[in-house]
Coordinates of C-alpha atoms and ligand atoms in Angstrom, one line a residue:
X187 CA 26.1 -0.4 11.7
X188 CA 25.8 -1.2 15.3
X189 CA 22.7 1.0 15.4
X190 CA 21.3 -1.0 12.4
X191 CA 22.0 -4.4 14.1
X192 CA 20.3 -3.3 17.0
X193 CA 17.3 -2.3 15.2
X194 CA 17.1 -5.5 13.3
X195 CA 17.7 -7.6 16.6
X196 CA 14.6 -5.7 18.2
X197 CA 12.4 -6.3 15.1
X198 CA 13.4 -10.0 15.1
X199 CA 12.4 -10.3 18.7
X200 CA 9.2 -8.7 18.0
X201 CA 8.2 -11.4 15.7
X202 CA 8.4 -13.9 18.7
X203 CA 7.3 -11.5 21.4
X204 CA 4.0 -13.3 22.5
X205 CA 3.1 -10.3 25.0
X206 CA 3.7 -7.7 22.4
X207 CA 1.8 -9.5 19.6
X208 CA -1.1 -10.1 22.1
X209 CA -1.2 -6.6 22.8
X210 CA -1.0 -5.4 19.2
X211 CA -3.7 -7.9 18.2
X212 CA -5.9 -6.6 21.3
X213 CA -5.3 -3.0 19.8
X214 CA -5.9 -4.1 16.3
X215 CA -9.3 -5.6 17.2
X216 CA -10.4 -2.7 19.1
X217 CA -9.4 0.0 16.6
X218 CA -10.9 -1.9 13.7
X219 CA -14.2 -1.9 15.4
X220 CA -13.9 1.9 16.3
X221 CA -12.9 2.8 12.8
X222 CA -9.5 4.2 13.9
X223 CA -8.1 4.1 10.5
X224 CA -10.6 6.7 9.2
X225 CA -9.2 9.5 11.6
X226 CA -6.1 10.5 9.6
X227 CA -4.9 13.0 6.9
X228 CA -2.0 13.3 4.6
X229 CA -1.6 16.8 3.4
X230 CA -5.0 17.5 4.1
X231 CA -6.6 14.6 2.3
X232 CA -8.3 11.9 4.3
X233 CA -6.2 8.5 4.2
X234 CA -7.7 5.1 5.4
X235 CA -4.7 3.8 6.7
X236 CA -2.8 3.1 10.0
X237 CA 0.0 5.5 10.8
X238 CA 2.3 2.6 10.9
X239 CA 1.5 1.6 7.6
X240 CA 2.0 5.0 6.3
X241 CA 5.5 5.1 7.9
X242 CA 6.2 1.8 6.2
X243 CA 5.3 3.2 2.8
X244 CA 7.5 6.2 3.3
X245 CA 10.5 3.9 4.0
X246 CA 9.7 1.8 1.0
X247 CA 9.3 4.5 -1.2
X248 CA 12.6 6.4 -0.1
X249 CA 14.3 2.9 -0.1
X250 CA 13.4 2.1 -3.8
X251 CA 12.8 5.4 -5.4
X252 CA 10.1 4.5 -7.7
X253 CA 9.1 6.6 -10.8
X254 CA 5.7 4.9 -10.9
X255 CA 3.4 4.0 -8.1
X256 CA 0.3 2.1 -9.0
X257 CA -2.6 2.2 -6.5
X258 CA -6.0 0.3 -6.5
X259 CA -8.4 1.9 -4.3
X260 CA -8.6 5.8 -4.2
X261 CA -11.5 6.7 -1.6
X262 CA -10.6 10.3 -0.6
X263 CA -7.1 10.2 -2.2
X264 CA -5.1 10.4 0.8
X265 CA -3.0 7.4 0.0
X266 CA -2.2 8.9 -3.6
X267 CA -1.3 12.2 -2.0
X268 CA 1.3 10.3 0.5
X269 CA 2.5 8.5 -2.6
X270 CA 2.7 11.8 -4.7
X271 CA 4.2 13.6 -1.7
X272 CA 7.1 11.1 -1.4
X273 CA 7.9 11.1 -5.1
X274 CA 7.9 14.9 -4.9
X275 CA 10.4 14.7 -2.0
X276 CA 12.6 12.3 -3.9
X277 CA 12.6 14.9 -6.9
X278 CA 13.5 17.7 -4.4
X279 CA 16.3 15.7 -2.8
X280 CA 18.0 14.6 -6.1
X281 CA 17.8 18.3 -7.1
X282 CA 19.3 19.5 -4.1
X283 CA 22.1 16.9 -4.2
X284 CA 22.9 17.6 -7.7
X285 CA 22.6 21.4 -7.3
X286 CA 20.1 21.9 -9.9
X287 CA 17.1 24.1 -10.0
X288 CA 13.9 22.0 -9.7
X289 CA 10.9 22.2 -12.0
X290 CA 8.4 20.3 -10.0
X291 CA 6.3 19.5 -13.1
X292 CA 9.0 18.2 -15.1
X293 CA 9.6 15.2 -13.1
X294 CA 8.4 11.8 -14.9
X295 CA 7.5 10.3 -11.6
X296 CA 3.9 9.6 -11.1
X297 CA 1.2 7.9 -9.0
X298 CA -1.5 5.9 -10.9
X299 CA -4.7 5.5 -8.9
X300 CA -7.6 3.4 -9.9
X301 CA -11.1 3.5 -8.3
X302 CA -14.4 2.1 -9.6
X303 CA -16.0 5.0 -8.1
X304 CA -14.1 8.5 -7.8
X305 CA -16.8 10.6 -6.2
X306 CA -16.8 14.1 -7.8
X307 CA -15.9 15.9 -4.5
X308 CA -13.0 13.6 -4.0
X309 CA -11.8 14.3 -7.7
X310 CA -12.1 17.9 -7.4
X311 CA -10.2 17.8 -4.1
X312 CA -7.4 15.6 -5.5
X313 CA -7.2 17.5 -8.9
X314 CA -6.9 21.0 -6.8
X315 CA -4.2 19.6 -4.6
X316 CA -0.8 21.3 -5.1
X317 CA 0.6 17.6 -6.0
X318 CA -2.1 16.9 -8.4
X319 CA 0.5 17.0 -11.5
X320 CA 2.1 14.1 -10.0
X321 CA -1.4 12.0 -10.1
X322 CA -3.3 10.2 -12.6
X323 CA -6.7 8.6 -12.1
X324 CA -8.5 5.9 -14.0
X325 CA -12.1 5.2 -13.1
X326 CA -13.3 1.4 -13.4
X327 CA -13.0 -1.6 -11.9
X328 CA -9.3 -2.6 -11.2
X329 CA -9.9 -6.1 -12.7
X330 CA -11.6 -5.1 -15.8
X331 CA -9.6 -6.1 -18.9
X332 CA -9.8 -2.7 -20.3
X333 CA -8.5 -1.0 -17.2
X334 CA -5.7 -3.7 -16.9
X335 CA -4.8 -2.9 -20.5
X336 CA -4.7 0.8 -19.7
X337 CA -2.7 0.6 -16.8
X338 CA -0.1 -1.7 -18.7
X339 CA -0.1 0.5 -21.5
X340 CA 0.8 3.8 -19.0
X341 CA 3.4 1.6 -17.5
X342 CA 5.4 1.0 -20.5
X343 CA 8.6 3.4 -20.2
X344 CA 8.7 3.2 -16.5
X345 CA 11.5 1.4 -15.0
X346 CA 10.8 1.4 -11.2
X347 CA 7.4 0.4 -10.2
X348 CA 5.7 -0.1 -6.8
X349 CA 2.1 -1.5 -6.6
X350 CA -0.4 -1.2 -3.7
X351 CA -3.8 -3.0 -3.5
X352 CA -6.4 -1.6 -1.5
X353 CA -9.8 -1.7 -3.2
X354 CA -12.4 -4.6 -3.0
X355 CA -11.0 -6.9 -0.4
X356 CA -12.4 -10.3 -1.5
X357 CA -10.2 -13.2 -2.1
X358 CA -11.4 -13.3 -6.0
X359 CA -10.7 -9.6 -6.5
X360 CA -7.3 -9.6 -4.7
X361 CA -6.1 -12.6 -6.5
X362 CA -7.3 -11.2 -9.9
X363 CA -5.4 -7.8 -9.0
X364 CA -2.2 -9.7 -8.1
X365 CA -2.4 -11.5 -11.5
X366 CA -3.1 -8.3 -13.2
X367 CA -0.6 -6.0 -11.4
X368 CA 2.1 -7.8 -9.6
X369 CA 3.9 -8.6 -12.8
X370 CA 4.5 -4.9 -13.2
X371 CA 6.3 -4.6 -10.0
X372 CA 10.0 -4.2 -10.4
X373 CA 12.6 -6.5 -9.0
X374 CA 13.5 -5.4 -5.4
X375 CA 10.5 -3.4 -5.4
X376 CA 7.0 -4.2 -3.5
X377 CA 3.6 -5.3 -4.0
X378 CA 1.8 -4.0 -0.8
X379 CA -1.6 -5.9 -0.2
X380 CA -3.7 -4.0 2.5
X381 CA -6.1 -5.5 4.8
X382 CA -4.7 -8.9 5.1
X383 CA -5.7 -8.3 8.6
X384 CA -9.3 -9.3 7.7
X385 CA -8.1 -13.0 8.2
X386 CA -7.2 -12.6 11.7
X387 CA -10.4 -10.9 12.8
X388 CA -13.4 -13.0 14.3
X389 CA -15.8 -14.5 12.0
X390 CA -18.6 -12.0 12.4
X391 CA -16.6 -8.9 12.1
X392 CA -17.6 -7.7 8.8
X393 CA -21.5 -8.7 8.5
X394 CA -22.4 -6.2 5.8
X395 CA -19.2 -6.7 3.7
X396 CA -18.6 -9.4 1.1
X397 CA -15.3 -10.2 2.7
X398 CA -14.3 -12.1 5.9
X399 CA -12.3 -14.8 7.4
X400 CA -11.4 -17.3 4.6
X401 CA -12.3 -14.7 2.1
X402 CA -9.8 -11.8 2.0
X403 CA -6.6 -10.4 0.8
X404 CA -4.3 -12.8 2.9
X405 CA -6.1 -15.7 1.5
X406 CA -5.4 -14.2 -2.0
X407 CA -1.8 -13.5 -1.2
X408 CA -1.2 -17.2 0.0
X409 CA -2.9 -18.6 -3.1
X410 CA -0.9 -16.2 -5.3
X411 CA 2.6 -16.8 -3.7
X412 CA 2.1 -20.7 -4.3
X413 CA 2.7 -20.1 -8.1
X414 CA 4.8 -16.9 -8.0
X415 CA 8.1 -17.8 -6.5
X416 CA 9.3 -14.4 -7.6
X417 CA 7.7 -12.7 -4.4
X418 CA 8.2 -13.4 -0.8
X419 CA 6.5 -12.1 2.0
X420 CA 8.7 -9.5 4.1
X421 CA 8.1 -10.3 7.7
X422 CA 10.5 -7.5 8.7
X423 CA 8.1 -4.8 8.0
X424 CA 5.1 -6.1 10.2
X425 CA 7.5 -7.2 13.0
X426 CA 8.7 -3.6 13.1
X427 CA 5.3 -1.9 12.8
X428 CA 3.4 -4.5 15.1
X429 CA 0.4 -2.3 14.4
X430 CA -0.4 -3.0 10.7
X431 CA -3.3 -4.1 8.6
X432 CA -0.9 -5.6 6.0
X433 CA 0.9 -8.5 7.9
X434 CA 1.8 -11.0 5.2
X435 CA 0.8 -8.3 2.8
X436 CA 4.3 -6.7 2.1
X437 CA 5.4 -8.8 -0.8
X438 CA 9.0 -8.1 -2.1
X439 CA 9.8 -9.0 -5.7
X440 CA 13.1 -11.1 -5.4
X441 CA 13.6 -11.7 -8.8
Ligands
LIG208 C1 -10.2 1.3 1.5 S1 -10.8 2.4 0.2 C2 -9.1 3.0 -0.4 C3 -8.5 3.8 0.6 C4 -7.2 4.5 0.2 N1 -6.3 3.8 -0.5 C5 -6.7 5.3 1.2 O1 -5.6 4.9 1.9 O2 -7.2 6.4 1.6 C6 -11.3 1.1 -0.8 C7 -11.7 1.8 -2.3 O3 -11.7 0.8 -3.3 C8 -12.7 1.1 -4.1 N2 -13.1 -0.1 -5.0 C9 -14.0 -1.0 -4.5 N3 -14.2 -2.0 -5.4 C10 -13.4 -1.6 -6.4 C11 -13.0 -2.2 -7.9 N4 -13.5 -3.4 -8.3 N5 -12.0 -1.7 -8.3 C12 -11.4 -0.4 -8.1 N6 -11.7 0.1 -7.0 C13 -12.5 -0.5 -6.1 C14 -13.8 1.7 -3.4 O4 -14.7 2.7 -4.3 C15 -13.1 2.8 -2.3 O5 -13.0 3.9 -2.8

């Protein structure tokens, strides 16, 4: 208990620690320019995330123990494998606690990934991964009505759902994804919206991209929240991570 209180106090202090926040901002700016997030792998698949956000996902998945994780934006598949590995670990720990034999393929827990363009080599590598049995993929735009319908159909029968949005980062696209998939998030679970950090970057940071300051996941989150009081921004997570691309993007469903 004392340890927990000390951690929470440190995290709260981080939020108002100007020097720490400035140091984090400087690192974030420099590291985005040097494409730092492209350097990591999760169980051998490239994952385009900051390690701190990966740790936050581990904490959230373990805390909520979802039976379905829906992710937009597959790329090389690293984030799908991360989610699948956490679900597999939950299966393992439940079996260990219950003293039962584990049939890895019998578990219902799944990750459902969507991408407009699942490259053949990425699909093959994901399908050949030992955790492939926990992963389903759908190719198509995450905001196309037929894809949204397929996802809602797939989600029927799942009770504990967590959603991660990490595809096209324009305001319009992310807002449409929030409208489509946030309603599937279970109470107490999260909708994690990546790359809200774009709003805090210089105007000319993404000249070759359709998104930028004023048109990005953070602007979409803020607009969505105006009419969706069932979600609130969890600031504890970014104040813990300090290095994150998803400040204001960890949305907790509170009812
Ligand atoms: C940043 S990457 C995803 C990274 C991945 N989540 C990870 O952590 O490794 C973005 C992906 O979104 C996909 N994408 C872009 N527009 C999309 C759309 N309209 N619908 C679904 N996926 C889209 C791209 O093809 C790309 O693979």
